[in-house]
Tab-separated table of C-alpha atoms and ligand atoms in Angstrom:
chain	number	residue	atom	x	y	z
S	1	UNK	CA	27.306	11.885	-21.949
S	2	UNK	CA	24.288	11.105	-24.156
S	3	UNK	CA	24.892	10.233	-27.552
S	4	UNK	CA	22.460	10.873	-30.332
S	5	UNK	CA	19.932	7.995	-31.172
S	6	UNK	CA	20.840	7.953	-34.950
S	7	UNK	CA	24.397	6.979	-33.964
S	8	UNK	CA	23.543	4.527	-31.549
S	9	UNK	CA	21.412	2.862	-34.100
S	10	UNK	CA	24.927	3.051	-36.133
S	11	UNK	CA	26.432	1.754	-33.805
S	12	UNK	CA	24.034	-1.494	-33.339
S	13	UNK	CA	23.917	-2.355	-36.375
S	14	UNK	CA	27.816	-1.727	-37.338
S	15	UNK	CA	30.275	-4.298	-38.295
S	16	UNK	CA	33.523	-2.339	-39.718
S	17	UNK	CA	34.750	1.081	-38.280
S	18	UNK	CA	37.133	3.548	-39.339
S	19	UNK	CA	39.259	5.591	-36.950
S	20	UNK	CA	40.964	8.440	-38.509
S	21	UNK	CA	42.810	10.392	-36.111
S	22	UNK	CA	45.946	12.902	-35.622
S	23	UNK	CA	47.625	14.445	-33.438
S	24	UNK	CA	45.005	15.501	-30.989
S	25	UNK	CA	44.449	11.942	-30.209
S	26	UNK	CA	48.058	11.690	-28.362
S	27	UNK	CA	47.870	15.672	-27.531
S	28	UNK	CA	46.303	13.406	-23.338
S	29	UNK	CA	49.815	11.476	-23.836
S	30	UNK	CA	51.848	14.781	-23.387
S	31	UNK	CA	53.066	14.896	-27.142
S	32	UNK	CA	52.116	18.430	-28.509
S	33	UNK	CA	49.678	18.891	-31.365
S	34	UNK	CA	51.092	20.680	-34.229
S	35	UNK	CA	48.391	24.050	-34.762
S	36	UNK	CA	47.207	23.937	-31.325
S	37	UNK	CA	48.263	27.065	-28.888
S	38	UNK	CA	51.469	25.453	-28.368
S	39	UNK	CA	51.668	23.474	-31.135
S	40	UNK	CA	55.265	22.539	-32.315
S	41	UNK	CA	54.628	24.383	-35.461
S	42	UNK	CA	54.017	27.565	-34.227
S	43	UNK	CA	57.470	27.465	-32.508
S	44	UNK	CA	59.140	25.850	-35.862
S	45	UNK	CA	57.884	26.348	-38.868
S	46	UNK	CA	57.190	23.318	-41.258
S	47	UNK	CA	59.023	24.541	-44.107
S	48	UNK	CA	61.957	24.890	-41.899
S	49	UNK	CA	62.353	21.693	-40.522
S	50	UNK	CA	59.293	19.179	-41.957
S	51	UNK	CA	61.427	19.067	-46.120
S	52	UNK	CA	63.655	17.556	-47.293
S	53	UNK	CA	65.929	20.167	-48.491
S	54	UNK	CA	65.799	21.483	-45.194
S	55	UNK	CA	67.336	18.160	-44.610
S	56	UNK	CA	69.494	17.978	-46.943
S	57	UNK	CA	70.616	21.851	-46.133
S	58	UNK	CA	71.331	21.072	-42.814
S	59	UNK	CA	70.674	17.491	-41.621
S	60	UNK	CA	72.135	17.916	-38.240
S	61	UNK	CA	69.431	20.709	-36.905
S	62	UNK	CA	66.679	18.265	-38.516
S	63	UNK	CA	68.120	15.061	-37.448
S	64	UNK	CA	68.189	16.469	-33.647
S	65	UNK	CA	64.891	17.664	-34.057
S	66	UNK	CA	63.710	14.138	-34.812
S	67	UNK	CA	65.416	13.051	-31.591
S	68	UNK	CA	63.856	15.557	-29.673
S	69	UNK	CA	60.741	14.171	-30.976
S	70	UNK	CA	61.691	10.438	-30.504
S	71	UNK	CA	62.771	11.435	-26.814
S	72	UNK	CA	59.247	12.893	-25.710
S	73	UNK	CA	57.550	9.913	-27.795
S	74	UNK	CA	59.846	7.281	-25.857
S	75	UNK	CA	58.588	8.784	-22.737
S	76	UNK	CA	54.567	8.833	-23.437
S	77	UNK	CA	52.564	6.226	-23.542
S	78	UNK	CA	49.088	5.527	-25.116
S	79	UNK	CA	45.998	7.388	-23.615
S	80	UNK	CA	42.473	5.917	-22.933
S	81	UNK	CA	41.259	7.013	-26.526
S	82	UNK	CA	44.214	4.526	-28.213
S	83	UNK	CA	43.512	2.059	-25.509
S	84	UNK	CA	39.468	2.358	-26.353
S	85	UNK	CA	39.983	2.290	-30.209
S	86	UNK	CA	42.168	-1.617	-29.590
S	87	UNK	CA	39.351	-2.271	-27.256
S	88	UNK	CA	36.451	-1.678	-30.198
S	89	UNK	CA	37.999	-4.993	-32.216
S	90	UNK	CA	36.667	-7.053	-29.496
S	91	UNK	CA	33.066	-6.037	-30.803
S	92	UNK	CA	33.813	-4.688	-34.763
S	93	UNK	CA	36.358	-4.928	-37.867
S	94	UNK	CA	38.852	-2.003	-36.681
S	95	UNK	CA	40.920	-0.468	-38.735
S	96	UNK	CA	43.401	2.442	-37.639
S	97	UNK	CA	44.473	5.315	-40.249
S	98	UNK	CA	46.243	7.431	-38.782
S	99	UNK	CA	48.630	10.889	-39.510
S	100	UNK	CA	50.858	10.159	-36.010
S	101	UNK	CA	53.997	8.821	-36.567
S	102	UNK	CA	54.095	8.241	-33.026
S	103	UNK	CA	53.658	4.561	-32.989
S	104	UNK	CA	51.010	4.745	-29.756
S	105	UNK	CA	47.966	2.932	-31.837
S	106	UNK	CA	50.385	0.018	-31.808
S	107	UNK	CA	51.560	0.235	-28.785
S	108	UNK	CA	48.003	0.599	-27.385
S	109	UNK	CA	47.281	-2.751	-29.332
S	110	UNK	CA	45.434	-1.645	-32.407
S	111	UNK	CA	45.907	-4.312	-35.032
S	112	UNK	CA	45.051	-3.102	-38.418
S	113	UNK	CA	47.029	0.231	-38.540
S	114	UNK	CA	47.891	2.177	-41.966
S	115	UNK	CA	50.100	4.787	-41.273
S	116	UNK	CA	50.016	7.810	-44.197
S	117	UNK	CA	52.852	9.636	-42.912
S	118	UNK	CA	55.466	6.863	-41.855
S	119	UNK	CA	56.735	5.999	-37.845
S	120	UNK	CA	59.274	8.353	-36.400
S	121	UNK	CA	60.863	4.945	-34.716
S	122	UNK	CA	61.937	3.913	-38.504
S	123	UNK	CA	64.663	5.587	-40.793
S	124	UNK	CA	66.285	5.019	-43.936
S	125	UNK	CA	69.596	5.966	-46.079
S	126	UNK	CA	68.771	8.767	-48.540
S	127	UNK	CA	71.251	7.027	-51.107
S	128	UNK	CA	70.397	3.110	-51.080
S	129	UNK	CA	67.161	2.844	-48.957
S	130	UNK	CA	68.695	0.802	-46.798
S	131	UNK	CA	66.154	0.864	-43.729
S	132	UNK	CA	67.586	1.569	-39.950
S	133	UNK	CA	65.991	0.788	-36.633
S	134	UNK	CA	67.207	3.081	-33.948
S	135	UNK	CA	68.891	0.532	-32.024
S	136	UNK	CA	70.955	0.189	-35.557
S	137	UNK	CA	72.303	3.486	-35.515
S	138	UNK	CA	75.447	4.436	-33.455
S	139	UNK	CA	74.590	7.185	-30.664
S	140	UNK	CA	76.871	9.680	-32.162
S	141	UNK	CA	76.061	13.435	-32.237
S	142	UNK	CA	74.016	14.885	-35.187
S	143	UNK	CA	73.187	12.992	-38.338
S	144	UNK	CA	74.386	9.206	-38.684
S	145	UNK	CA	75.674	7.745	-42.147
S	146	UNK	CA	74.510	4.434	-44.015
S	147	UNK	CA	76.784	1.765	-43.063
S	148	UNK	CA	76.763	0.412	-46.447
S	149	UNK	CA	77.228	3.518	-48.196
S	150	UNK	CA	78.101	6.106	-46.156
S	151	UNK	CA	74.982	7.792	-47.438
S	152	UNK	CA	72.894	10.905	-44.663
S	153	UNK	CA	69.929	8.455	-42.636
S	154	UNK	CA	66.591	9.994	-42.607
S	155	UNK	CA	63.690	9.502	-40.301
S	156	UNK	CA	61.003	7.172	-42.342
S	157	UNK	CA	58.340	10.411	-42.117
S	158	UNK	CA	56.590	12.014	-45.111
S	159	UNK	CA	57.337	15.452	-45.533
S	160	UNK	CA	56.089	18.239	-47.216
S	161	UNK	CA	55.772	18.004	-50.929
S	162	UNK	CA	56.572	13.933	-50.406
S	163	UNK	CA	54.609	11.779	-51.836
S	164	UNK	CA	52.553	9.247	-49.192
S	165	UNK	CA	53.418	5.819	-49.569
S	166	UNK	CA	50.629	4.325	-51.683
S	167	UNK	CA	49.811	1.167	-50.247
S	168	UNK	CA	49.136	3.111	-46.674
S	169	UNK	CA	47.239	5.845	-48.810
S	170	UNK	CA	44.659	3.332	-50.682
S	171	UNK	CA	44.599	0.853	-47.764
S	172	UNK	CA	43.764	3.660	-45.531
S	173	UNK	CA	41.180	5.157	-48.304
S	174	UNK	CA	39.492	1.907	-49.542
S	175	UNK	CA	39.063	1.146	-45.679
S	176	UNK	CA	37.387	4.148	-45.079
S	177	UNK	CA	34.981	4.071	-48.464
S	178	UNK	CA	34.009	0.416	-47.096
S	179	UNK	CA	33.906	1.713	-43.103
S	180	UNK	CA	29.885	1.834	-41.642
S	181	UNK	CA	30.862	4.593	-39.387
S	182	UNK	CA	34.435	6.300	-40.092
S	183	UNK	CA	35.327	8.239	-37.222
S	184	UNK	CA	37.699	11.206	-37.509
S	185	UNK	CA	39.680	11.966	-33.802
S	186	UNK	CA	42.167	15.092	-33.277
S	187	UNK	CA	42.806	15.957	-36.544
S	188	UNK	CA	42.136	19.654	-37.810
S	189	UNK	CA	41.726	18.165	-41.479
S	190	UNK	CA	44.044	20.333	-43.227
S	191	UNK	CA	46.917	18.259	-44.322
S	192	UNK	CA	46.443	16.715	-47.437
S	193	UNK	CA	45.657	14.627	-49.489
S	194	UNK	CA	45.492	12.543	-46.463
S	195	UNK	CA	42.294	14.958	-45.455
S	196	UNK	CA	40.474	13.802	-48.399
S	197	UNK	CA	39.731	10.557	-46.930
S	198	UNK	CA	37.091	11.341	-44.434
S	199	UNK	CA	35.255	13.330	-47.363
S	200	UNK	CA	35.681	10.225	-49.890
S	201	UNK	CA	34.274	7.944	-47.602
S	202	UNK	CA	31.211	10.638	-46.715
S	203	UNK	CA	30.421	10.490	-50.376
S	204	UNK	CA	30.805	6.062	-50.097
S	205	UNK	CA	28.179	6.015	-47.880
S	206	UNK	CA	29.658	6.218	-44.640
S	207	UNK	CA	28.494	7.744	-41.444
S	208	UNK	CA	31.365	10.609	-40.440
S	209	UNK	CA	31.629	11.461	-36.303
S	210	UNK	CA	34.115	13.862	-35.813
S	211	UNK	CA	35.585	13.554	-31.951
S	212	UNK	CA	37.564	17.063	-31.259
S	213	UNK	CA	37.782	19.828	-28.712
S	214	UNK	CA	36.792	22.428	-31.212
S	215	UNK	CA	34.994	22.692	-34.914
S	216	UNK	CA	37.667	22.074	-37.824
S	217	UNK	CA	37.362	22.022	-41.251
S	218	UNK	CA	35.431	19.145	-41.426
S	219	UNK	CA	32.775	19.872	-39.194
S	220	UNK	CA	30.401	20.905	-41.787
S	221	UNK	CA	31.030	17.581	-43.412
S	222	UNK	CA	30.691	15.543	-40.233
S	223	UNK	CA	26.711	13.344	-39.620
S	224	UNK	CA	27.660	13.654	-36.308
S	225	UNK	CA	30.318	16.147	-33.897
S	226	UNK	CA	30.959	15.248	-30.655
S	227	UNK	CA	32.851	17.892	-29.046
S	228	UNK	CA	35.467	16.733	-25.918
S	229	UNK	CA	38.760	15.217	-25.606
S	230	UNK	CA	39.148	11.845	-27.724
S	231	UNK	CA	40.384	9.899	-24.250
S	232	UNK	CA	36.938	10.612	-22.575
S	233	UNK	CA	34.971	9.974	-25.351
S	234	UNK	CA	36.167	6.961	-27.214
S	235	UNK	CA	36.218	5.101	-23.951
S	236	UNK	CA	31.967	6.130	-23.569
S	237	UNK	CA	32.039	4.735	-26.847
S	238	UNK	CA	33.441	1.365	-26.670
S	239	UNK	CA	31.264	1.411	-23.224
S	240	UNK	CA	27.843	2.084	-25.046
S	241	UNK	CA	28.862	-0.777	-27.899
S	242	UNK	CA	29.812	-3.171	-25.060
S	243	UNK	CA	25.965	-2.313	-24.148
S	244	UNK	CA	24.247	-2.520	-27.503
S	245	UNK	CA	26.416	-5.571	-28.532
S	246	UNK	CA	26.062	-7.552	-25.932
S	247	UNK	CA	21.869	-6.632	-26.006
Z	1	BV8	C1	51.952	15.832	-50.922
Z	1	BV8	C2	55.018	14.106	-40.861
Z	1	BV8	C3	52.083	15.229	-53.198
Z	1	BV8	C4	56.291	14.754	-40.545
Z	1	BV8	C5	53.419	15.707	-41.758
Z	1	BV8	C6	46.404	19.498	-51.902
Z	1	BV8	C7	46.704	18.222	-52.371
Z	1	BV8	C8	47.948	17.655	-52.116
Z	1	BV8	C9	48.902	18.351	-51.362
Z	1	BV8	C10	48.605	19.610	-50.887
Z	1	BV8	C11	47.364	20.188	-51.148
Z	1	BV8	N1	47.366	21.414	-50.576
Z	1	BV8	C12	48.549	21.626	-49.938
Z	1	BV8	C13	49.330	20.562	-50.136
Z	1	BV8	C14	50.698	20.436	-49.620
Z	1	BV8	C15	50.759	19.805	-48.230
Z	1	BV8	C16	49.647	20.265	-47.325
Z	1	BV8	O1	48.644	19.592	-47.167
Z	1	BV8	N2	49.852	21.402	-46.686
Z	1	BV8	C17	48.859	21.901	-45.742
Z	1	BV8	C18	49.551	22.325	-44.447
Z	1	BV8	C19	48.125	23.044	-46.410
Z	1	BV8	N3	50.718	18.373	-48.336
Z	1	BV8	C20	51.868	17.720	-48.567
Z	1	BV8	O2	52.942	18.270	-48.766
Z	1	BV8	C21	51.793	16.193	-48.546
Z	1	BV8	N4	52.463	15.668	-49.705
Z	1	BV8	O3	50.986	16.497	-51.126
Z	1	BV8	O4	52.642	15.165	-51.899
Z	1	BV8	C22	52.964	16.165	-53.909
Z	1	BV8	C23	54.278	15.775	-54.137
Z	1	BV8	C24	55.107	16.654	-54.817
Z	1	BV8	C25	54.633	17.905	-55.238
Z	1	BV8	C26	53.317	18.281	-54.959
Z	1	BV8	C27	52.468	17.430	-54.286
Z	1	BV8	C28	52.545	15.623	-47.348
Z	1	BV8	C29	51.814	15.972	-46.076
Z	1	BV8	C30	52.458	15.220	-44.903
Z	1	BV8	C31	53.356	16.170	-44.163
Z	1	BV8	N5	53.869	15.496	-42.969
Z	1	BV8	N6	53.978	15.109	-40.712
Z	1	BV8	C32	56.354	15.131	-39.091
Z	1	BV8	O5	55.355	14.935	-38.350
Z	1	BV8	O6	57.403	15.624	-38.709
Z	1	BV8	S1	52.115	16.736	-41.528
Z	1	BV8	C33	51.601	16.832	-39.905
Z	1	BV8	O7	50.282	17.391	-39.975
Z	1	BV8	C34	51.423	15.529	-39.142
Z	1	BV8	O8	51.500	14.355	-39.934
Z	1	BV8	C35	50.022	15.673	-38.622
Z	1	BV8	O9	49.462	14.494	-38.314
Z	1	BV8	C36	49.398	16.326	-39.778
Z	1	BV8	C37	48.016	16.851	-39.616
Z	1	BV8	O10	47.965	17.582	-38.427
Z	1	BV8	P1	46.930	17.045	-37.316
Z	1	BV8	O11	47.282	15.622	-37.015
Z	1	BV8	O12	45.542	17.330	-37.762
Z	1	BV8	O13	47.330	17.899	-36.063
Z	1	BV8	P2	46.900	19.401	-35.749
Z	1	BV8	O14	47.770	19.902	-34.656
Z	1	BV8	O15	46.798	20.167	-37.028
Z	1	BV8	O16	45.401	19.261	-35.194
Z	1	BV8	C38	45.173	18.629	-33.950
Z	1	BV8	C39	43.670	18.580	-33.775
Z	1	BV8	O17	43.385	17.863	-32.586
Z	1	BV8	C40	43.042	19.951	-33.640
Z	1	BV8	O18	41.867	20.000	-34.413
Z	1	BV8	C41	42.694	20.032	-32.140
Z	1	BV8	O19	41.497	20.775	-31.922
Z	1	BV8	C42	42.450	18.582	-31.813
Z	1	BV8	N7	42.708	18.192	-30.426
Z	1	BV8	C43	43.675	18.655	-29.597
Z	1	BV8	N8	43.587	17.999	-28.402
Z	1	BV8	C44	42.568	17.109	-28.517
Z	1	BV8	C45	41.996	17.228	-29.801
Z	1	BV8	N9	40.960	16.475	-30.214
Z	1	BV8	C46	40.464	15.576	-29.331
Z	1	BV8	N10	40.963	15.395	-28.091
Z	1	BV8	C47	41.998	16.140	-27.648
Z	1	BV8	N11	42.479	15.947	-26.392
Z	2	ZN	ZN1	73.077	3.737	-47.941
């Protein structure tokens, strides 16, 4: 793969990148995307499962789902493109903002990570906040109860029409304004607000590559689109900065 000269000359003369990515990025783990041809939405629709009053309407059917989830996320395991994104910090300031709540950036090493719609491995009581690791919660069937008081457990995710939490929103944001090169991985920019932050840091200054298998809506936005799956590309690209760094 040859990559354009203007972003090699980025890439030289880089010192903090951006990696924005979703769920294209773990789609070479085996965990479905959600709009792709057999993304989970199309099966279930968001408003049906991804709210909270379809929590709180029937928390069993959404609780299970979240299992479901956790199961197939227990079994993956990071993909070259995480693996390549913890092996950038060797050379640049990495940071990790991400829409996955499938904890695989960590897993796969990455160190500065903001997460802007929470980690399917945490949960919390709807009634006192109280937070709950998996291991916490008793294996029973459908939806457990607070311990303290007795309240439904929910998984720590943002849902629609939920606010993100703010510190992962503006760490993720100001990271991004201040980023040299932000790239944007597997994510078909249409969630937001959380899809603002690619455009915001555009408008700071910063160089945008887009890494995806097809044009999105940010393609038009993008200084540079490299089309191809995110775990054969990032790895080329931590392989041309091991180059040009160590030049
Ligand atoms: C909110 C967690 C404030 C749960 C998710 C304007 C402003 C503000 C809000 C809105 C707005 N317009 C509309 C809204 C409402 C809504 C929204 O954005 N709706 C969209 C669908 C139109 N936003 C919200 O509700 C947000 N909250 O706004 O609060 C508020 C509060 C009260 C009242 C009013 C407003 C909350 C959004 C968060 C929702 N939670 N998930 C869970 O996962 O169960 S969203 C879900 O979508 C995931 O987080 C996911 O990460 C995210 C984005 O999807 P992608 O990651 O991009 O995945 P997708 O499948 O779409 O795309 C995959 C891409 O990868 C594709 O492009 C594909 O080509 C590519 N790909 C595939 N394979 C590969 C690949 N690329 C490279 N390599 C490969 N191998
Ligand atoms: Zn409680």
């Amino acid at each position: 793969m040859i990559f354009k000269q203007e972003f090699l000359d980025k890439l030289k003369s880089a010192k903090r990148l951006v990696f924005f990515t979703g769920a294209g990025i773990s789609a070479e783990s085996g965990i479905a995307t959600f709009r792709g041809k057999d993304g989970i939405w199309n099966k279930m629709k968001p408003e049906e499962l991804a709210n909270f009053n379809a929590f709180m309407q029937n928390p069993d059917l959404v609780w299970e789902w979240y299992q479901h989830r956790r199961e197939i996320v227990h079994k993956t395991e990071p993909n070259p493109g995480h693996f390549a994104i913890a092996g950038l910090e060797k050379y640049y300031d990495v940071t990790v903002v991400t829409q996955n709540i499938d904890n695989l950036h960590r897993r796969a090493g990455s160190k500065k990570i903001y997460e802007l719609h929470g980690n399917i491995e945490r949960n919390f009581c709807v009634e006192c906040k109280q937070y709950y690791d998996l291991s916490d919660l008793d294996k029973t069937e459908g939806v457990p109860h607070c311990k303290k008081c007795g309240g439904l457990i929910r998984p720590d995710v943002v849902w629609f029409g939920e606010f993100l939490p703010q510190e992962e929103l503006n760490g993720g944001e100001t990271s991004a304004k201040q980023s040299d090169i932000c790239f944007v991985a597997g994510t078909s920019a249409v969630v937001y607000p959380a899809a603002y932050i690619p455009m915001n840091a555009k408008r700071a200054g910063s160089y945008i590559v887009e890494i995806n298998i097809e044009p999105t809506d940010l393609t038009n936005y993008a200084d540079y689109s490299i089309f191809g799956k995110s775990g054969e590309i990032i790895p080329l690209i931590l392989k041309e900065a091991e180059k040009l760094k160590s030049s």
